[in-house]
Amino acid sequence: MKYRKLGKTQLNISEVGCGGIPIQHISQEEVNKLVDKMIELGINFIDSARGYTISEEMFGKALLGKRDKFYLATKSMSRNYEDMKRDIEISLNNFQTDHIDLYQLHNLRDDNYQGALKALEEAKKEGRVKHIGFSSHSVDFAYELISKTDIFETIQIPYNFLELQAVKLFKLAKMKNIGVIVMKPLAGGNIDKAKTSLKYILANDCVSVAIPGMESIKQIEENASIDNYDLTKDEEIYIQNMRELFKNEFCHRCGYCMPCSVGIDIPSSFTYENYYKKYNLKEWAILRYEGMNVKPSACIACRKCEARCPYGLHIVDKLKRVVEVFEHE
Ligand code: SF4
Ligand code: SF4
């Protein structure tokens, strides 16, 4: 396993870390085994979130007596002071630890985070949170944010050979010594050759760590087996073919299609479909779908969103398929 510095945090982390979404649907015993395998293979970075139901708690149990082998990152959607203060407490309790190495504002897309940031800064002064970062799906927003402030030590953003939009902010992040955590390294489960995708991502030296979701020993072994980033001829052909296959099909979660005329959260609709179909997180996806203020079935096919989508996605048709999954299965 190779290690890289996580930007200005100076944490020396494995270039492949563990994304904490999929462990929600495996047993505690299996999570314990995954953690032991990660230690054996040198993976020392775990990323979870308050929103991943029991993920923090399961890691906390599996890490008893092994806490010092990992840097723990988590994140919260809370945006005001009180909620974030409460979430930090919950995360500390769940992980059964006295400090979290990196606490991130989850899925930041506007400037409404000042209260939450105050709570994080207080926790940092107390030593209960060591570093502060944020995650975002919007490259433009993230670019602007790291341009105008030096508060954040890391950014978490999607990047893989199907989703290259983050390249735009890598240079700036490197210049400002902000750690880059790559989420969705397998494009939300759409890329089936994990090793090829990780090699492609890690060949970029602006990246600090890629965090594929891991739920089996086999996945950990495959993800940890990367010893060089050179793509074989077959891998290059695979990448070309995948790009062709997903050309007008893959949602980059950029949000340019928004706002929808009737208030549908278009990118989230596709994300939930992915979680349902590719990650085998059916209940979790259904819960989120049920919580949507406006369901995709409300689409009136005005196609204003399609005119705004830079990737030419047939959004109306795609939304119909989402409805099929959640309302007719
Ligand atoms: S086509 Fe449907 S999803 Fe797109 S803006 Fe119109 S109502 Fe919203
Ligand atoms: S549908 Fe198009 S514009 Fe909307 S989030 Fe997906 S890729 Fe971006």
Tab-separated table of C-alpha atoms and ligand atoms in Angstrom:
chain	number	residue	atom	x	y	z
A	1	MET	CA	0.000	0.000	0.000
A	2	LYS	CA	1.257	3.469	-0.860
A	3	TYR	CA	0.603	6.482	1.364
A	4	ARG	CA	0.010	10.148	0.578
A	5	LYS	CA	-0.287	13.316	2.632
A	6	LEU	CA	-3.859	14.515	3.002
A	7	GLY	CA	-3.109	18.131	2.104
A	8	LYS	CA	-2.487	20.535	4.944
A	9	THR	CA	-3.808	18.059	7.532
A	10	GLN	CA	-0.436	16.333	7.057
A	11	LEU	CA	-2.114	13.004	7.853
A	12	ASN	CA	-0.238	10.202	6.139
A	13	ILE	CA	-3.064	8.145	4.686
A	14	SER	CA	-3.281	5.105	2.435
A	15	GLU	CA	-4.034	6.103	-1.159
A	16	VAL	CA	-7.018	3.718	-1.056
A	17	GLY	CA	-9.423	4.291	1.818
A	18	CYS	CA	-12.700	2.682	2.801
A	19	GLY	CA	-16.000	4.321	1.829
A	20	GLY	CA	-18.532	3.559	4.555
A	21	ILE	CA	-21.827	3.302	2.661
A	22	PRO	CA	-22.081	-0.436	1.836
A	23	ILE	CA	-21.390	-1.825	5.317
A	24	GLN	CA	-24.935	-0.815	6.233
A	25	HIS	CA	-26.242	-4.057	4.773
A	26	ILE	CA	-23.707	-6.547	6.103
A	27	SER	CA	-23.403	-8.014	9.603
A	28	GLN	CA	-21.254	-6.713	12.458
A	29	GLU	CA	-19.190	-9.871	12.289
A	30	GLU	CA	-18.413	-9.201	8.620
A	31	VAL	CA	-17.482	-5.571	9.358
A	32	ASN	CA	-15.075	-6.816	12.067
A	33	LYS	CA	-13.420	-9.060	9.490
A	34	LEU	CA	-13.194	-6.210	6.951
A	35	VAL	CA	-11.476	-3.993	9.492
A	36	ASP	CA	-8.931	-6.725	10.283
A	37	LYS	CA	-8.258	-7.225	6.576
A	38	MET	CA	-7.765	-3.479	6.095
A	39	ILE	CA	-5.207	-3.435	8.891
A	40	GLU	CA	-3.417	-6.412	7.347
A	41	LEU	CA	-3.247	-4.724	3.915
A	42	GLY	CA	-2.335	-1.252	5.169
A	43	ILE	CA	-5.597	0.650	4.597
A	44	ASN	CA	-5.744	3.291	7.325
A	45	PHE	CA	-8.492	5.710	6.241
A	46	ILE	CA	-12.226	5.189	6.819
A	47	ASP	CA	-14.880	7.641	5.647
A	48	SER	CA	-18.419	7.420	6.992
A	49	ALA	CA	-21.326	9.857	7.456
A	50	ARG	CA	-24.139	10.586	9.874
A	51	GLY	CA	-26.486	9.878	6.982
A	52	TYR	CA	-25.215	6.311	6.447
A	53	THR	CA	-27.561	4.949	9.155
A	54	ILE	CA	-25.555	2.445	11.272
A	55	SER	CA	-22.231	2.792	9.427
A	56	GLU	CA	-20.426	4.867	12.116
A	57	GLU	CA	-21.727	2.604	14.856
A	58	MET	CA	-20.595	-0.602	13.135
A	59	PHE	CA	-17.134	0.786	12.504
A	60	GLY	CA	-17.013	1.927	16.142
A	61	LYS	CA	-17.680	-1.617	17.377
A	62	ALA	CA	-15.199	-3.146	14.917
A	63	LEU	CA	-12.499	-0.672	15.928
A	64	LEU	CA	-12.522	-1.449	19.641
A	65	GLY	CA	-8.872	-1.792	20.611
A	66	LYS	CA	-7.837	-0.896	17.035
A	67	ARG	CA	-8.748	2.781	16.892
A	68	ASP	CA	-5.093	3.830	16.578
A	69	LYS	CA	-4.749	1.917	13.288
A	70	PHE	CA	-7.088	4.282	11.429
A	71	TYR	CA	-7.771	7.903	10.614
A	72	LEU	CA	-11.513	8.373	10.894
A	73	ALA	CA	-13.474	10.754	8.719
A	74	THR	CA	-17.180	11.380	8.832
A	75	LYS	CA	-19.635	14.051	7.733
A	76	SER	CA	-22.961	15.649	8.537
A	77	MET	CA	-25.694	17.398	6.569
A	78	SER	CA	-26.376	19.685	9.544
A	79	ARG	CA	-26.035	23.340	8.734
A	80	ASN	CA	-26.824	25.116	11.997
A	81	TYR	CA	-24.807	25.290	15.222
A	82	GLU	CA	-27.019	23.181	17.492
A	83	ASP	CA	-27.569	20.381	14.989
A	84	MET	CA	-23.877	20.106	14.163
A	85	LYS	CA	-22.922	20.156	17.851
A	86	ARG	CA	-25.349	17.265	18.415
A	87	ASP	CA	-24.052	15.354	15.366
A	88	ILE	CA	-20.423	15.640	16.505
A	89	GLU	CA	-21.437	14.100	19.849
A	90	ILE	CA	-23.321	11.298	18.128
A	91	SER	CA	-20.391	10.546	15.816
A	92	LEU	CA	-17.943	10.436	18.745
A	93	ASN	CA	-20.273	8.081	20.605
A	94	ASN	CA	-20.863	5.891	17.577
A	95	PHE	CA	-17.163	5.554	16.802
A	96	GLN	CA	-16.452	5.076	20.551
A	97	THR	CA	-13.576	7.519	20.329
A	98	ASP	CA	-12.487	10.799	21.892
A	99	HIS	CA	-11.599	12.407	18.556
A	100	ILE	CA	-12.520	12.316	14.886
A	101	ASP	CA	-9.644	13.019	12.541
A	102	LEU	CA	-11.679	14.716	9.837
A	103	TYR	CA	-15.216	16.090	10.119
A	104	GLN	CA	-16.787	17.250	6.871
A	105	LEU	CA	-19.789	19.334	5.950
A	106	HIS	CA	-21.693	16.837	3.817
A	107	ASN	CA	-22.821	17.696	0.285
A	108	LEU	CA	-22.289	21.444	0.530
A	109	ARG	CA	-23.990	23.408	-2.232
A	110	ASP	CA	-24.668	26.849	-0.762
A	111	ASP	CA	-23.341	29.266	1.837
A	112	ASN	CA	-25.717	28.315	4.657
A	113	TYR	CA	-23.125	26.458	6.740
A	114	GLN	CA	-21.787	29.170	9.103
A	115	GLY	CA	-23.547	27.843	12.240
A	116	ALA	CA	-22.348	24.296	11.598
A	117	LEU	CA	-18.834	25.537	10.918
A	118	LYS	CA	-18.791	27.367	14.260
A	119	ALA	CA	-19.619	24.093	16.041
A	120	LEU	CA	-16.861	22.287	14.126
A	121	GLU	CA	-14.319	25.001	14.935
A	122	GLU	CA	-15.219	24.787	18.639
A	123	ALA	CA	-14.809	21.001	18.564
A	124	LYS	CA	-11.472	21.471	16.822
A	125	LYS	CA	-10.262	23.816	19.582
A	126	GLU	CA	-11.274	21.173	22.134
A	127	GLY	CA	-9.345	18.501	20.194
A	128	ARG	CA	-12.448	16.400	19.539
A	129	VAL	CA	-12.285	17.129	15.826
A	130	LYS	CA	-8.785	17.362	14.372
A	131	HIS	CA	-9.486	18.721	10.896
A	132	ILE	CA	-12.400	20.248	8.978
A	133	GLY	CA	-13.359	19.595	5.357
A	134	PHE	CA	-16.404	19.445	3.110
A	135	SER	CA	-17.876	17.266	0.401
A	136	SER	CA	-19.728	18.506	-2.657
A	137	HIS	CA	-21.092	17.291	-5.964
A	138	SER	CA	-20.893	20.745	-7.482
A	139	VAL	CA	-17.466	21.489	-8.882
A	140	ASP	CA	-18.334	25.133	-9.566
A	141	PHE	CA	-19.489	25.700	-5.996
A	142	ALA	CA	-16.476	23.863	-4.557
A	143	TYR	CA	-14.089	25.815	-6.782
A	144	GLU	CA	-15.529	29.128	-5.654
A	145	LEU	CA	-15.491	28.079	-2.013
A	146	ILE	CA	-11.856	26.997	-1.904
A	147	SER	CA	-10.917	30.096	-3.911
A	148	LYS	CA	-12.358	32.458	-1.325
A	149	THR	CA	-11.611	30.737	1.996
A	150	ASP	CA	-8.779	28.892	3.724
A	151	ILE	CA	-10.955	27.294	6.410
A	152	PHE	CA	-11.252	23.875	4.809
A	153	GLU	CA	-8.391	21.399	4.866
A	154	THR	CA	-9.933	18.798	2.565
A	155	ILE	CA	-12.473	18.489	-0.196
A	156	GLN	CA	-14.381	15.341	-1.117
A	157	ILE	CA	-15.605	15.247	-4.719
A	158	PRO	CA	-16.615	12.631	-7.349
A	159	TYR	CA	-13.916	11.706	-9.871
A	160	ASN	CA	-13.411	8.723	-12.181
A	161	PHE	CA	-12.885	8.155	-15.898
A	162	LEU	CA	-16.595	8.792	-16.553
A	163	GLU	CA	-16.733	11.924	-14.371
A	164	LEU	CA	-13.864	14.253	-15.112
A	165	GLN	CA	-15.401	17.567	-14.092
A	166	ALA	CA	-13.380	17.740	-10.831
A	167	VAL	CA	-10.119	18.063	-12.770
A	168	LYS	CA	-10.922	21.754	-12.975
A	169	LEU	CA	-10.379	22.245	-9.243
A	170	PHE	CA	-7.502	19.813	-8.646
A	171	LYS	CA	-4.814	22.361	-9.498
A	172	LEU	CA	-6.308	24.963	-7.189
A	173	ALA	CA	-6.621	22.401	-4.391
A	174	LYS	CA	-2.993	21.413	-4.863
A	175	MET	CA	-1.862	25.041	-4.906
A	176	LYS	CA	-3.716	25.671	-1.631
A	177	ASN	CA	-2.574	22.337	-0.186
A	178	ILE	CA	-6.131	21.085	0.280
A	179	GLY	CA	-6.438	17.313	0.550
A	180	VAL	CA	-8.505	15.743	-2.253
A	181	ILE	CA	-10.684	12.777	-1.289
A	182	VAL	CA	-12.196	11.079	-4.319
A	183	MET	CA	-15.686	9.750	-3.756
A	184	LYS	CA	-17.689	7.719	-6.292
A	185	PRO	CA	-14.486	6.186	-7.727
A	186	LEU	CA	-16.642	3.537	-9.425
A	187	ALA	CA	-19.173	6.087	-10.707
A	188	GLY	CA	-21.885	5.000	-8.312
A	189	GLY	CA	-21.402	1.307	-9.081
A	190	ASN	CA	-21.460	1.752	-12.862
A	191	ILE	CA	-17.772	0.868	-13.338
A	192	ASP	CA	-17.294	-2.863	-12.776
A	193	LYS	CA	-13.485	-2.971	-12.984
A	194	ALA	CA	-12.482	-1.397	-9.676
A	195	LYS	CA	-8.752	-1.827	-10.103
A	196	THR	CA	-8.717	-0.148	-13.502
A	197	SER	CA	-10.719	2.774	-12.182
A	198	LEU	CA	-8.520	3.194	-9.109
A	199	LYS	CA	-5.361	3.089	-11.225
A	200	TYR	CA	-6.791	5.810	-13.456
A	201	ILE	CA	-7.719	7.988	-10.448
A	202	LEU	CA	-4.512	7.497	-8.479
A	203	ALA	CA	-2.332	8.273	-11.492
A	204	ASN	CA	-3.371	11.870	-10.829
A	205	ASP	CA	-1.028	13.203	-8.169
A	206	CYS	CA	-3.526	15.910	-7.144
A	207	VAL	CA	-5.586	13.125	-5.578
A	208	SER	CA	-4.829	12.254	-1.940
A	209	VAL	CA	-7.053	9.201	-1.566
A	210	ALA	CA	-9.834	7.302	-3.361
A	211	ILE	CA	-12.550	5.795	-1.175
A	212	PRO	CA	-14.456	2.976	-2.889
A	213	GLY	CA	-17.231	1.455	-0.813
A	214	MET	CA	-16.085	-1.909	0.501
A	215	GLU	CA	-18.219	-4.736	1.793
A	216	SER	CA	-16.205	-7.888	1.132
A	217	ILE	CA	-12.708	-9.239	1.723
A	218	LYS	CA	-12.394	-9.819	-2.041
A	219	GLN	CA	-13.039	-6.114	-2.744
A	220	ILE	CA	-10.500	-5.027	-0.141
A	221	GLU	CA	-7.891	-7.369	-1.578
A	222	GLU	CA	-8.524	-6.122	-5.109
A	223	ASN	CA	-8.527	-2.433	-4.121
A	224	ALA	CA	-5.367	-2.809	-2.062
A	225	SER	CA	-3.465	-4.672	-4.756
A	226	ILE	CA	-2.554	-1.648	-6.884
A	227	ASP	CA	1.202	-1.344	-7.191
A	228	ASN	CA	1.430	0.853	-10.301
A	229	TYR	CA	-0.873	3.136	-12.269
A	230	ASP	CA	0.030	2.054	-15.819
A	231	LEU	CA	-3.051	1.058	-17.760
A	232	THR	CA	-2.776	-2.019	-19.960
A	233	LYS	CA	-3.994	-1.886	-23.566
A	234	ASP	CA	-7.092	-3.865	-22.510
A	235	GLU	CA	-7.804	-1.376	-19.721
A	236	GLU	CA	-7.526	1.559	-22.123
A	237	ILE	CA	-9.988	-0.121	-24.489
A	238	TYR	CA	-12.338	-0.844	-21.581
A	239	ILE	CA	-12.279	2.840	-20.570
A	240	GLN	CA	-13.001	3.959	-24.148
A	241	ASN	CA	-15.878	1.491	-24.450
A	242	MET	CA	-17.370	2.523	-21.106
A	243	ARG	CA	-17.194	6.198	-22.053
A	244	GLU	CA	-19.007	5.428	-25.278
A	245	LEU	CA	-21.616	3.321	-23.486
A	246	PHE	CA	-22.403	6.001	-20.884
A	247	LYS	CA	-22.048	9.028	-23.171
A	248	ASN	CA	-25.651	10.221	-22.998
A	249	GLU	CA	-26.704	8.076	-20.088
A	250	PHE	CA	-24.561	8.862	-17.064
A	251	CYS	CA	-25.696	11.571	-14.629
A	252	HIS	CA	-22.726	13.566	-13.332
A	253	ARG	CA	-24.802	15.020	-10.452
A	254	CYS	CA	-23.658	18.488	-11.531
A	255	GLY	CA	-27.108	20.022	-10.988
A	256	TYR	CA	-27.049	22.206	-14.125
A	257	CYS	CA	-30.481	20.833	-15.053
A	258	MET	CA	-31.994	22.420	-11.949
A	259	PRO	CA	-34.316	23.950	-10.947
A	260	CYS	CA	-37.000	21.591	-12.200
A	261	SER	CA	-40.279	23.279	-13.180
A	262	VAL	CA	-42.203	21.268	-10.584
A	263	GLY	CA	-39.487	20.944	-7.935
A	264	ILE	CA	-38.096	17.430	-8.551
A	265	ASP	CA	-34.546	16.912	-7.274
A	266	ILE	CA	-33.351	15.400	-10.566
A	267	PRO	CA	-29.771	14.313	-9.693
A	268	SER	CA	-30.889	12.766	-6.390
A	269	SER	CA	-33.555	10.752	-8.239
A	270	PHE	CA	-30.818	9.106	-10.325
A	271	THR	CA	-28.571	8.646	-7.294
A	272	TYR	CA	-31.293	6.779	-5.398
A	273	GLU	CA	-31.911	4.570	-8.438
A	274	ASN	CA	-28.201	3.729	-8.488
A	275	TYR	CA	-28.181	2.851	-4.813
A	276	TYR	CA	-31.194	0.646	-5.343
A	277	LYS	CA	-29.873	-1.174	-8.387
A	278	LYS	CA	-26.079	-1.160	-8.116
A	279	TYR	CA	-25.292	-0.999	-4.423
A	280	ASN	CA	-27.997	-3.355	-3.224
A	281	LEU	CA	-29.091	-0.730	-0.693
A	282	LYS	CA	-32.758	-1.065	-1.536
A	283	GLU	CA	-34.304	-0.107	1.798
A	284	TRP	CA	-32.016	2.874	2.196
A	285	ALA	CA	-32.808	4.082	-1.324
A	286	ILE	CA	-36.566	3.588	-0.810
A	287	LEU	CA	-36.412	5.593	2.419
A	288	ARG	CA	-34.752	8.496	0.646
A	289	TYR	CA	-37.090	8.272	-2.328
A	290	GLU	CA	-40.071	8.316	0.024
A	291	GLY	CA	-38.629	11.415	1.690
A	292	MET	CA	-38.488	13.422	-1.560
A	293	ASN	CA	-40.687	16.511	-1.459
A	294	VAL	CA	-41.649	16.066	-5.102
A	295	LYS	CA	-41.466	12.605	-6.654
A	296	PRO	CA	-40.209	12.054	-10.229
A	297	SER	CA	-43.715	10.876	-11.154
A	298	ALA	CA	-44.742	14.567	-10.989
A	299	CYS	CA	-42.656	15.338	-14.109
A	300	ILE	CA	-44.722	17.209	-16.709
A	301	ALA	CA	-42.183	16.579	-19.502
A	302	CYS	CA	-41.589	20.276	-20.151
A	303	ARG	CA	-37.975	19.285	-21.013
A	304	LYS	CA	-36.499	22.556	-19.706
A	305	CYS	CA	-34.033	20.464	-17.699
A	306	GLU	CA	-32.906	18.564	-20.802
A	307	ALA	CA	-32.056	21.830	-22.541
A	308	ARG	CA	-29.777	22.696	-19.598
A	309	CYS	CA	-28.041	19.321	-19.219
A	310	PRO	CA	-24.528	19.652	-20.710
A	311	TYR	CA	-24.311	15.867	-21.145
A	312	GLY	CA	-27.427	15.581	-23.311
A	313	LEU	CA	-29.211	13.200	-20.964
A	314	HIS	CA	-32.748	12.162	-21.803
A	315	ILE	CA	-33.926	13.169	-18.357
A	316	VAL	CA	-37.642	12.616	-18.891
A	317	ASP	CA	-37.085	9.009	-20.026
A	318	LYS	CA	-34.583	8.388	-17.255
A	319	LEU	CA	-37.028	9.698	-14.652
A	320	LYS	CA	-39.692	7.344	-15.997
A	321	ARG	CA	-37.312	4.464	-15.297
A	322	VAL	CA	-36.760	5.777	-11.753
A	323	VAL	CA	-40.540	5.800	-11.247
A	324	GLU	CA	-40.683	2.219	-12.556
A	325	VAL	CA	-38.108	1.161	-9.984
A	326	PHE	CA	-39.648	2.848	-6.953
A	327	GLU	CA	-43.343	2.923	-7.647
A	328	HIS	CA	-44.042	-0.163	-9.713
A	329	GLU	CA	-41.683	-2.845	-8.399
B	1	SF4	S1	-39.044	17.775	-17.802
B	1	SF4	FE1	-39.756	17.023	-15.829
B	1	SF4	S2	-37.922	16.951	-14.611
B	1	SF4	FE2	-37.433	18.264	-16.342
B	1	SF4	S3	-37.866	20.364	-15.630
B	1	SF4	FE3	-39.719	19.602	-16.643
B	1	SF4	S4	-40.933	18.730	-14.974
B	1	SF4	FE4	-38.835	18.933	-14.198
B	2	SF4	S1	-29.173	15.299	-15.440
B	2	SF4	FE1	-27.508	16.315	-16.535
B	2	SF4	S2	-27.444	18.397	-15.713
B	2	SF4	FE2	-28.698	17.178	-14.312
B	2	SF4	S3	-27.265	16.543	-12.731
B	2	SF4	FE3	-27.323	14.894	-14.255
B	2	SF4	S4	-25.690	15.339	-15.678
B	2	SF4	FE4	-26.018	17.194	-14.487
